CSV table of C-alpha atoms in Angstrom, one decimal:
chain,number,residue,atom,x,y,z
Q,686,MET,CA,-12.8,9.9,32.2
Q,687,THR,CA,-16.7,10.6,31.8
Q,688,LEU,CA,-17.7,13.0,29.1
Q,689,SER,CA,-21.3,13.8,27.3
Q,690,ILE,CA,-21.6,15.8,24.3
Q,691,ARG,CA,-24.8,17.6,23.3
Q,692,SER,CA,-25.8,19.2,20.0
Q,693,GLY,CA,-24.7,22.4,19.2
Q,694,SER,CA,-20.8,23.2,19.6
Q,695,THR,CA,-18.4,22.1,22.0
Q,696,ALA,CA,-14.8,22.8,22.2
Q,697,LEU,CA,-12.2,20.3,24.1
Q,698,LEU,CA,-9.3,22.4,25.1
Q,699,GLY,CA,-6.1,21.4,26.3
Q,700,PRO,CA,-2.3,21.2,25.3
Q,701,SER,CA,-1.0,19.3,23.1
Q,702,GLY,CA,-0.6,15.3,24.2
Q,703,SER,CA,-3.1,16.4,26.3
Q,704,GLY,CA,-5.7,13.3,24.6
Q,705,LYS,CA,-7.8,15.6,22.3
Q,706,SER,CA,-7.0,14.2,18.9
Q,707,THR,CA,-7.4,10.8,20.2
Q,708,LEU,CA,-10.7,11.3,22.0
Q,709,LEU,CA,-11.2,12.8,18.3
Q,710,ARG,CA,-11.1,10.0,16.5
Q,711,LEU,CA,-13.2,7.3,18.9
Q,712,LEU,CA,-16.1,9.8,17.9
Q,713,ASN,CA,-16.0,8.2,14.5
Q,714,ARG,CA,-14.4,5.1,15.3
Q,715,LEU,CA,-11.2,6.1,13.6
Q,716,GLY,CA,-10.0,4.8,16.3
Q,717,ASP,CA,-11.2,2.4,19.6
Q,718,PRO,CA,-10.9,2.7,23.5
Q,719,ASP,CA,-8.5,0.3,24.9
Q,720,GLU,CA,-11.7,0.0,27.6
Q,721,GLY,CA,-14.6,2.1,27.7
Q,722,VAL,CA,-17.6,3.0,25.6
Q,723,VAL,CA,-18.2,5.4,23.5
Q,724,ARG,CA,-22.3,6.3,22.6
Q,725,PHE,CA,-24.0,7.7,19.9
Q,726,HIS,CA,-27.1,9.1,20.9
Q,727,GLY,CA,-27.3,6.1,23.2
Q,728,THR,CA,-26.1,3.1,20.9
Q,729,ASN,CA,-22.3,2.4,21.4
Q,730,VAL,CA,-20.5,2.8,18.7
Q,731,ARG,CA,-19.1,-0.5,18.0
Q,732,GLU,CA,-22.5,-2.0,17.5
Q,733,LEU,CA,-23.1,0.7,14.5
Q,734,ASP,CA,-21.7,0.4,10.6
Q,735,PRO,CA,-18.4,2.4,11.0
Q,736,LEU,CA,-19.0,3.5,7.5
Q,737,GLU,CA,-22.9,4.8,8.2
Q,738,LEU,CA,-21.2,6.2,11.6
Q,739,ARG,CA,-18.4,8.3,9.6
Q,740,LYS,CA,-21.5,9.7,7.2
Q,741,ARG,CA,-23.0,11.3,9.8
Q,742,VAL,CA,-20.1,12.1,11.7
Q,743,GLY,CA,-17.7,13.4,9.7
Q,744,LEU,CA,-14.2,15.0,10.4
Q,745,VAL,CA,-12.0,17.5,8.8
Q,746,PRO,CA,-8.8,16.7,9.3
Q,747,GLN,CA,-5.8,18.7,10.6
Q,748,LEU,CA,-4.0,19.6,7.5
Q,749,PRO,CA,-6.1,19.2,4.4
Q,750,ALA,CA,-5.6,16.1,2.7
Q,751,PRO,CA,-7.7,17.1,-0.8
Q,752,VAL,CA,-7.2,14.3,-3.6
Q,753,ALA,CA,-5.7,14.7,-7.3
Q,754,GLY,CA,-8.5,16.7,-9.3
Q,755,SER,CA,-10.6,19.5,-9.1
Q,756,VAL,CA,-12.2,21.5,-6.3
Q,757,ALA,CA,-15.6,20.0,-7.5
Q,758,ASP,CA,-13.8,16.3,-8.0
Q,759,ASN,CA,-13.2,16.3,-4.0
Q,760,VAL,CA,-16.8,17.6,-2.9
Q,761,CYS,CA,-17.6,15.2,-4.7
Q,762,LEU,CA,-16.3,12.7,-3.4
Q,763,GLY,CA,-17.6,11.1,-0.1
Q,764,PRO,CA,-21.3,11.1,-1.7
Q,765,ARG,CA,-19.4,9.0,-4.6
Q,766,LEU,CA,-18.0,6.6,-2.2
Q,767,HIS,CA,-21.7,6.0,-1.3
Q,768,GLY,CA,-22.8,6.0,-4.9
Q,769,GLU,CA,-24.2,9.2,-5.0
Q,770,GLU,CA,-23.9,12.1,-7.0
Q,771,ILE,CA,-25.0,15.8,-5.5
Q,772,ASP,CA,-24.3,19.4,-6.4
Q,773,PRO,CA,-20.9,20.5,-5.3
Q,774,GLU,CA,-21.7,23.9,-5.4
Q,775,GLY,CA,-23.7,24.4,-2.1
Q,776,PRO,CA,-21.4,22.9,0.0
Q,777,VAL,CA,-18.7,24.7,-1.3
Q,778,ARG,CA,-20.4,28.1,-0.5
Q,779,GLN,CA,-21.2,27.2,2.7
Q,780,ALA,CA,-17.6,27.0,3.5
Q,781,GLY,CA,-16.9,30.0,2.2
Q,782,LEU,CA,-16.1,29.5,-0.8
Q,783,ASP,CA,-17.3,30.9,-4.3
Q,784,ALA,CA,-18.2,29.0,-7.3
Q,785,SER,CA,-15.3,29.8,-9.3
Q,786,PHE,CA,-13.8,27.3,-7.1
Q,787,LEU,CA,-15.2,24.2,-8.3
Q,788,GLU,CA,-12.8,23.9,-11.2
Q,789,ARG,CA,-10.0,24.7,-9.6
Q,790,ASP,CA,-7.0,21.7,-9.3
Q,791,ALA,CA,-7.4,21.6,-5.7
Q,792,SER,CA,-3.7,20.5,-5.3
Q,793,ARG,CA,-2.9,24.3,-6.3
Q,794,LEU,CA,-5.3,26.0,-4.1
Q,795,SER,CA,-3.9,27.9,-0.9
Q,796,VAL,CA,-4.0,25.7,2.3
Q,797,GLY,CA,-6.7,27.9,3.9
Q,798,GLU,CA,-8.6,27.5,0.6
Q,799,GLN,CA,-7.4,23.9,0.7
Q,800,GLN,CA,-8.7,23.5,4.3
Q,801,ARG,CA,-11.9,25.2,3.3
Q,802,VAL,CA,-12.2,21.9,0.1
Q,803,MET,CA,-11.8,20.0,3.4
Q,804,LEU,CA,-14.7,21.3,5.1
Q,805,ALA,CA,-17.2,21.4,1.9
Q,806,ARG,CA,-16.1,17.8,1.1
Q,807,ALA,CA,-17.2,17.1,5.2
Q,808,LEU,CA,-20.4,19.2,4.4
Q,809,ALA,CA,-21.2,17.2,1.3
Q,810,LEU,CA,-22.4,14.4,3.3
Q,811,GLU,CA,-25.1,16.3,5.5
Q,812,PRO,CA,-23.8,15.0,8.6
Q,813,GLU,CA,-25.0,15.7,11.8
Q,814,VAL,CA,-21.9,16.1,13.6
Q,815,LEU,CA,-18.7,17.5,12.2
Q,816,LEU,CA,-15.4,17.0,14.1
Q,817,LEU,CA,-12.9,19.4,14.0
Q,818,ASP,CA,-9.3,18.6,14.6
Q,819,GLU,CA,-7.1,21.8,15.3
Q,820,PRO,CA,-9.0,23.1,11.7
Q,821,THR,CA,-6.4,26.1,11.5
Q,822,ALA,CA,-3.4,24.7,13.5
Q,823,SER,CA,-1.7,25.2,9.8
Q,824,LEU,CA,-3.2,28.2,8.7
Q,825,ASP,CA,-2.1,32.0,9.6
Q,826,SER,CA,-4.4,34.9,10.6
Q,827,ALA,CA,-6.4,35.5,7.2
Q,828,ALA,CA,-7.1,31.8,6.4
Q,829,THR,CA,-8.2,31.2,10.4
Q,830,ALA,CA,-10.6,33.8,9.8
Q,831,ALA,CA,-11.9,32.8,6.6
Q,832,VAL,CA,-12.4,29.2,8.1
Q,833,GLU,CA,-14.1,30.5,11.3
Q,834,ASP,CA,-16.6,32.6,9.5
Q,835,ALA,CA,-17.9,29.8,7.4
Q,836,LEU,CA,-17.8,27.3,10.8
Q,837,GLY,CA,-19.6,30.3,12.6
Q,838,ASN,CA,-22.1,30.6,9.7
Q,839,LEU,CA,-23.2,26.7,9.7
Q,840,GLN,CA,-26.6,25.8,10.3
Q,841,GLY,CA,-28.4,22.7,11.3
Q,842,VAL,CA,-24.8,20.4,12.2
Q,843,SER,CA,-22.8,19.9,15.5
Q,844,LEU,CA,-20.0,21.1,16.2
Q,845,VAL,CA,-17.1,19.2,18.5
Q,846,LEU,CA,-14.2,21.5,17.6
Q,847,VAL,CA,-10.8,20.0,18.6
Q,848,THR,CA,-8.3,23.1,19.4
Q,849,HIS,CA,-5.4,24.6,21.7
Q,850,ASP,CA,-6.7,28.3,21.6
Q,851,ARG,CA,-8.8,29.4,24.1
Q,852,ALA,CA,-9.7,32.5,22.5
Q,853,GLN,CA,-11.2,30.3,19.5
Q,854,ALA,CA,-13.2,27.9,21.6
Q,855,GLU,CA,-14.7,31.2,22.9
Q,856,ARG,CA,-15.3,32.3,19.7
Q,857,LEU,CA,-16.7,29.3,18.5
Q,858,ALA,CA,-18.2,27.0,20.7
Q,859,GLU,CA,-21.1,27.1,23.0
Q,860,ARG,CA,-19.5,24.8,25.6
Q,861,THR,CA,-15.9,24.1,26.3
Q,862,VAL,CA,-14.2,20.9,27.9
Q,863,GLU,CA,-11.1,21.2,29.3
Q,864,LEU,CA,-8.7,18.1,29.1
Q,865,ARG,CA,-5.3,17.5,30.8
Q,866,GLU,CA,-2.9,14.2,30.7
Q,867,GLY,CA,-6.3,12.2,29.2
Q,868,ARG,CA,-8.5,13.5,31.8
Q,869,VAL,CA,-11.4,16.2,32.0
Q,870,ALA,CA,-10.1,19.1,34.1
Q,871,THR,CA,-12.9,21.2,33.7
Q,872,ALA,CA,-16.6,21.2,32.1
X,1226,MET,CA,23.4,-30.7,-31.4
X,1227,SER,CA,27.0,-30.8,-29.5
X,1228,THR,CA,27.1,-30.7,-25.5
X,1229,VAL,CA,29.2,-28.4,-23.3
X,1230,SER,CA,30.9,-30.0,-20.5
X,1231,ILE,CA,32.5,-28.1,-18.3
X,1232,THR,CA,35.3,-29.9,-15.3
X,1233,LEU,CA,35.6,-28.7,-11.6
X,1234,GLY,CA,39.2,-27.2,-13.0
X,1235,GLU,CA,37.6,-24.7,-15.2
X,1236,VAL,CA,34.8,-23.8,-12.6
X,1237,ALA,CA,38.0,-23.1,-10.7
X,1238,ALA,CA,39.1,-20.8,-12.9
X,1239,SER,CA,36.4,-19.0,-13.2
X,1240,LEU,CA,37.2,-17.5,-9.5
X,1241,ALA,CA,39.6,-15.2,-11.3
X,1242,LEU,CA,37.2,-12.4,-11.8
X,1243,ILE,CA,36.1,-13.3,-8.1
X,1244,ALA,CA,39.0,-12.0,-7.7
X,1245,VAL,CA,38.6,-9.2,-9.2
X,1246,ALA,CA,35.3,-8.1,-7.4
X,1247,ILE,CA,37.0,-9.2,-4.0
X,1248,ALA,CA,40.3,-6.4,-5.2
X,1249,VAL,CA,37.4,-3.5,-6.2
X,1250,SER,CA,36.4,-3.7,-2.7
X,1251,PHE,CA,39.1,-4.2,-0.7
X,1252,TRP,CA,40.5,-1.5,-2.9
X,1253,ARG,CA,37.7,1.2,-2.6
X,1254,ARG,CA,36.8,-0.2,0.4
X,1255,ALA,CA,33.0,-1.3,0.0
X,1256,GLU,CA,33.6,-3.7,2.6
X,1257,LEU,CA,31.5,-6.3,0.2
X,1258,GLU,CA,34.4,-8.9,0.6
X,1259,GLN,CA,32.3,-11.2,3.2
X,1260,ASP,CA,29.0,-10.4,1.5
X,1261,ILE,CA,31.3,-11.6,-2.3
X,1262,ALA,CA,32.8,-14.6,-0.7
X,1263,LEU,CA,29.7,-15.6,1.0
X,1264,ALA,CA,27.6,-14.9,-2.2
X,1265,VAL,CA,30.2,-17.5,-4.0
X,1266,LEU,CA,29.8,-20.0,-1.9
X,1267,ARG,CA,26.5,-19.9,-1.2
X,1268,SER,CA,25.9,-20.4,-5.7
X,1269,PHE,CA,28.6,-23.1,-5.7
X,1270,VAL,CA,26.3,-25.0,-2.8
X,1271,GLN,CA,22.8,-24.3,-3.2
X,1272,LEU,CA,23.0,-24.7,-7.6
X,1273,THR,CA,25.3,-28.0,-6.6
X,1274,ALA,CA,22.8,-29.5,-4.3
X,1275,VAL,CA,19.8,-28.3,-7.1
X,1276,GLY,CA,21.7,-29.9,-9.9
X,1277,TYR,CA,21.7,-33.4,-8.2
X,1278,VAL,CA,18.0,-32.9,-6.6
X,1279,ILE,CA,17.2,-31.7,-10.2
X,1280,GLN,CA,19.2,-35.0,-12.2
X,1281,ALA,CA,17.4,-37.2,-9.1
X,1282,ILE,CA,14.0,-35.7,-10.5
X,1283,PHE,CA,14.8,-36.1,-13.9
X,1284,ASP,CA,16.1,-39.3,-13.8
X,1285,THR,CA,12.6,-40.9,-11.7
X,1286,ASP,CA,10.4,-38.9,-14.2
X,1287,SER,CA,7.8,-38.5,-10.9
X,1288,LEU,CA,5.9,-35.0,-11.7
X,1289,TRP,CA,5.0,-35.6,-7.8
X,1290,LEU,CA,8.8,-34.9,-6.9
X,1291,VAL,CA,8.2,-32.0,-9.5
X,1292,VAL,CA,5.3,-30.8,-7.4
X,1293,ALA,CA,7.4,-31.1,-4.5
X,1294,LEU,CA,10.1,-29.4,-5.5
X,1295,LEU,CA,8.0,-26.5,-6.7
X,1296,ALA,CA,6.5,-26.2,-3.4
X,1297,GLY,CA,10.1,-26.0,-1.8
X,1298,MET,CA,10.8,-22.9,-4.2
X,1299,VAL,CA,7.6,-20.9,-3.4
X,1300,ALA,CA,7.9,-21.9,0.3
X,1301,PHE,CA,11.7,-20.3,0.5
X,1302,GLY,CA,10.4,-17.7,-2.7
X,1303,ALA,CA,7.4,-16.4,0.3
X,1304,TRP,CA,10.3,-16.9,3.2
X,1305,THR,CA,12.7,-14.1,1.0
X,1306,ALA,CA,9.9,-12.2,0.2
X,1307,ARG,CA,8.5,-11.7,3.8
X,1308,GLY,CA,11.7,-10.8,4.6
X,1309,ARG,CA,11.5,-7.6,2.6
X,1310,ALA,CA,8.4,-7.4,3.4
X,1311,LYS,CA,8.0,-7.4,7.1
X,1312,ALA,CA,6.3,-3.9,7.4
X,1313,VAL,CA,3.2,-5.2,5.8
X,1314,PRO,CA,1.3,-6.8,9.1
X,1315,GLY,CA,0.5,-10.5,7.9
X,1316,ALA,CA,1.7,-10.8,4.8
X,1317,THR,CA,2.8,-14.6,4.7
X,1318,GLY,CA,-0.5,-16.0,3.3
X,1319,PRO,CA,-0.6,-13.6,0.6
X,1320,ILE,CA,2.8,-14.1,-0.3
X,1321,VAL,CA,2.3,-17.6,-0.6
X,1322,LEU,CA,-1.1,-17.8,-2.4
X,1323,ALA,CA,0.6,-15.4,-4.9
X,1324,LEU,CA,3.7,-17.1,-6.0
X,1325,SER,CA,1.3,-20.6,-5.6
X,1326,VAL,CA,-0.8,-19.5,-7.7
X,1327,ALA,CA,1.8,-18.1,-10.6
X,1328,ALA,CA,3.4,-20.8,-10.5
X,1329,ALA,CA,0.0,-23.3,-11.4
X,1330,VAL,CA,-1.5,-20.8,-13.9
X,1331,THR,CA,1.6,-20.5,-16.1
X,1332,LEU,CA,2.6,-23.5,-16.3
X,1333,GLY,CA,-1.4,-24.7,-16.7
X,1334,LEU,CA,-1.1,-22.6,-19.5
X,1335,VAL,CA,1.8,-23.5,-21.2
X,1336,LEU,CA,1.2,-27.0,-20.7
X,1337,ALA,CA,-2.0,-26.5,-22.2
X,1338,VAL,CA,-1.0,-24.2,-25.3
X,1339,GLY,CA,1.6,-27.3,-25.8
X,1340,VAL,CA,4.9,-25.3,-25.6
X,1341,PHE,CA,6.3,-27.4,-23.1
X,1342,GLU,CA,5.5,-31.5,-22.4
X,1343,PRO,CA,4.1,-32.6,-19.2
X,1344,GLU,CA,8.0,-33.9,-18.3
X,1345,PRO,CA,10.5,-32.8,-15.2
X,1346,ARG,CA,12.9,-31.7,-17.7
X,1347,TYR,CA,10.6,-28.2,-18.4
X,1348,LEU,CA,8.5,-28.0,-15.5
X,1349,VAL,CA,11.6,-27.3,-13.1
X,1350,PRO,CA,13.5,-25.0,-14.3
X,1351,VAL,CA,10.1,-22.9,-15.6
X,1352,GLY,CA,8.3,-23.1,-12.7
X,1353,GLY,CA,11.8,-22.1,-10.7
X,1354,MET,CA,12.4,-19.0,-13.4
X,1355,VAL,CA,8.6,-18.2,-12.8
X,1356,ILE,CA,8.8,-18.1,-9.0
X,1357,GLY,CA,11.9,-16.1,-8.6
X,1358,ASN,CA,10.9,-13.4,-10.6
X,1359,SER,CA,7.1,-14.0,-8.9
X,1360,MET,CA,9.2,-13.9,-5.5
X,1361,THR,CA,10.7,-10.2,-6.7
X,1362,ALA,CA,7.8,-8.5,-7.8
X,1363,VAL,CA,6.0,-9.4,-5.1
X,1364,ALA,CA,8.4,-8.4,-2.6
X,1365,VAL,CA,9.5,-5.1,-4.3
X,1366,ALA,CA,5.8,-4.2,-4.4
X,1367,LEU,CA,4.5,-5.3,-1.1
X,1368,ASP,CA,7.8,-2.7,0.2
X,1369,ARG,CA,6.2,-0.2,-1.9
X,1370,LEU,CA,2.8,-0.8,-0.1
X,1371,ALA,CA,4.6,-0.3,3.2
X,1372,ASP,CA,5.9,2.5,2.6
X,1373,GLU,CA,2.9,3.8,1.0
X,1374,MET,CA,0.6,3.3,3.5
X,1375,HIS,CA,3.1,4.9,6.2
X,1376,ASP,CA,3.5,8.1,4.2
X,1377,GLY,CA,0.0,8.2,2.8
X,1378,ARG,CA,-1.3,7.7,6.2
X,1379,ARG,CA,-3.1,10.8,6.7
X,1380,GLN,CA,-4.8,10.3,3.1
X,1381,ILE,CA,-6.0,7.3,3.7
X,1382,GLU,CA,-7.4,8.2,6.9
X,1383,ALA,CA,-9.2,11.4,5.6
X,1384,MET,CA,-10.7,8.7,2.9
X,1385,LEU,CA,-12.1,6.4,5.4
X,1386,ALA,CA,-13.6,9.4,7.7
X,1387,LEU,CA,-15.6,10.0,4.7
X,1388,GLY,CA,-17.4,6.3,5.2
X,1389,ALA,CA,-14.4,5.2,2.9
X,1390,THR,CA,-14.3,1.0,3.1
X,1391,SER,CA,-10.3,0.0,3.6
X,1392,ARG,CA,-10.8,-1.4,-0.4
X,1393,GLN,CA,-11.8,2.1,-1.1
X,1394,ALA,CA,-8.9,4.1,0.8
X,1395,ALA,CA,-6.5,1.9,-0.4
X,1396,ARG,CA,-7.5,1.8,-3.7
X,1397,ALA,CA,-5.1,4.4,-5.5
X,1398,THR,CA,-1.9,3.5,-3.1
X,1399,VAL,CA,-3.0,-0.6,-4.0
X,1400,THR,CA,-2.5,0.4,-7.7
X,1401,ARG,CA,0.7,2.5,-7.3
X,1402,SER,CA,2.2,-0.4,-5.3
X,1403,LEU,CA,1.4,-3.4,-8.4
X,1404,ARG,CA,2.6,-1.0,-11.0
X,1405,SER,CA,5.9,-1.0,-8.8
X,1406,GLY,CA,6.3,-4.8,-8.7
X,1407,MET,CA,5.7,-5.3,-12.7
X,1408,ILE,CA,7.8,-2.8,-13.9
X,1409,PRO,CA,11.1,-3.6,-13.8
X,1410,LEU,CA,10.1,-6.8,-15.5
X,1411,ILE,CA,8.0,-4.7,-18.1
X,1412,ASP,CA,11.4,-2.4,-18.4
X,1413,SER,CA,14.1,-5.5,-19.0
X,1414,THR,CA,11.5,-7.2,-21.4
X,1415,LYS,CA,11.2,-4.2,-23.7
X,1416,THR,CA,15.2,-4.2,-23.8
X,1417,THR,CA,16.2,-7.6,-24.3
X,1418,GLY,CA,18.3,-8.7,-26.8
X,1419,ILE,CA,19.7,-5.2,-27.3
X,1420,VAL,CA,20.8,-4.1,-23.3
X,1421,PHE,CA,20.7,-7.9,-22.3
X,1422,PHE,CA,20.9,-11.3,-23.5
X,1423,PRO,CA,18.3,-13.2,-21.2
X,1424,GLY,CA,19.7,-16.4,-19.3
X,1425,THR,CA,17.5,-19.1,-21.3
X,1426,MET,CA,18.8,-18.1,-24.3
X,1427,VAL,CA,22.3,-17.2,-23.8
X,1428,GLY,CA,22.0,-21.3,-22.3
X,1429,MET,CA,20.5,-22.7,-24.9
X,1430,LEU,CA,22.9,-20.7,-27.7
X,1431,VAL,CA,25.7,-21.8,-26.0
X,1432,ALA,CA,24.9,-25.4,-25.6
X,1433,GLY,CA,24.3,-25.5,-29.5
X,1434,ALA,CA,21.2,-24.8,-30.1
X,1435,GLU,CA,19.8,-22.7,-33.2
X,1436,PRO,CA,19.1,-19.5,-32.5
X,1437,ILE,CA,15.9,-19.4,-34.2
X,1438,ASP,CA,14.7,-21.7,-31.8
X,1439,ALA,CA,16.5,-20.4,-28.7
X,1440,VAL,CA,15.2,-17.2,-29.5
X,1441,ARG,CA,11.7,-18.2,-29.6
X,1442,LEU,CA,11.7,-19.8,-26.7
X,1443,GLN,CA,13.0,-16.7,-24.4
X,1444,VAL,CA,10.5,-15.0,-26.0
X,1445,VAL,CA,7.6,-17.5,-24.6
X,1446,LEU,CA,9.4,-17.2,-21.4
X,1447,LEU,CA,9.2,-13.3,-21.1
X,1448,TRP,CA,6.0,-13.5,-22.1
X,1449,VAL,CA,5.1,-16.0,-19.5
X,1450,LEU,CA,6.9,-14.5,-16.9
X,1451,LEU,CA,5.2,-11.0,-18.0
X,1452,GLY,CA,1.6,-12.9,-16.7
X,1453,ALA,CA,2.5,-15.0,-13.9
X,1454,VAL,CA,4.9,-11.4,-12.2
X,1455,ALA,CA,1.3,-9.4,-13.1
X,1456,LEU,CA,-0.8,-12.4,-11.5
X,1457,ALA,CA,1.6,-12.3,-8.4
X,1458,GLY,CA,1.7,-8.9,-8.2
X,1459,LEU,CA,-2.1,-8.2,-8.2
X,1460,ILE,CA,-2.9,-11.3,-5.5
X,1461,ALA,CA,-0.3,-9.8,-2.6
X,1462,VAL,CA,-0.9,-6.5,-2.8
X,1463,SER,CA,-4.9,-7.2,-3.4
X,1464,LEU,CA,-4.7,-9.1,-1.0
X,1465,GLY,CA,-1.7,-7.6,1.5
X,1466,TYR,CA,-3.4,-4.2,2.2
X,1467,ARG,CA,-5.8,-5.9,4.0
X,1468,GLY,CA,-2.9,-6.3,7.1
X,1469,PHE,CA,-2.8,-2.7,7.8
X,1470,PHE,CA,-6.8,-2.4,8.3
X,1471,THR,CA,-9.1,-3.7,10.9
X,1472,ALA,CA,-12.5,-4.8,10.0
X,1473,ALA,CA,-14.0,-1.6,11.1
X,1474,HIS,CA,-11.9,0.2,8.7
X,1475,GLN,CA,-9.8,1.9,10.3
X,1476,LEU,CA,-5.9,2.0,10.2
X,1477,ARG,CA,-4.0,-0.5,12.8
X,1478,ASP,CA,-1.8,1.8,14.7
């Protein structure tokens, strides 16, 4: 397949098994394709430092995977891995949570709140692009609305959203790419 | 000091207990009769063979033969541990290094502090204990590592996605695996003398040594083993986790 994703927000839409998540993992090199090339700003991603690439191209996983500790610990995790300290309040607010969450135990939050902590954790690295792998698949409708609100309010970061939900793609993305059986069906 | 001498007839008589084990298995349909028989046969054949090998090494008094025997133990121990850590990619190298370093460092230390003379009669049995215990610890630790890498895949990949190196992403997993490799020996060291008598002490007492001498030697050996197991476990998991990752800090499929 050939696919070019511009800045702004793009949804990759398709049934499960159509290769959406696999494609997403190629964009920050959590995986490599058997053949073919993935380019970021025209450079083959294999020529980039994968750790730097993942800082610039963040990922929110399908299911929250918080580390043990407070929300602040989770949000500061990414910068700390790179030897930087940040104020976690900004990313937490961007993710639609208020500052009272900072000291709470991340493992004791609801799944919807945890998923917003994952969003804050990814935003803390100030990525250029945010990859979202079915970010609301495990959430109820209220939690889904809260996550979508937070995503809709983000400024200055491009989104690549993987979803099986056409309505969500239309709510969140400027462009939609439809995948079927590992191929681009419509773009 | 009186010595203990056991005839082959007396060894054969002790098979009575094996008859009990097989009877239990048969009665409760545990289906372990064949395994028990094989274990009995192997313990007799292997120990008898190694008895002659050790006798030959003691007779020649050659340190090179000691090194060769210990190298053979490392190879066999690594092969055994490898079998139990099949799910760890590329584990053979780390295991061999772990067992070799554990044996070399601990034997070097007990020689340096002068607990033992550099003679085959000390180096062979102590080396065997160190390698055997290290093998068990390494197998347990790597088995746990494989389980944790499998079960914790989501968490580890989430760390990688934040730009963590393989080492950073695996750190907590590696630590837990090391702990699980070391805990059995630490626990048995804590209960030693209360719940069970370790083999060296039993052997020395039976052979007629003074209890205090037997205890001192046993204490030294237990402490040496703790150090060896820590070292072997550390090397095995610190190198073993790398097999799960590519050079680009990706989890292998």
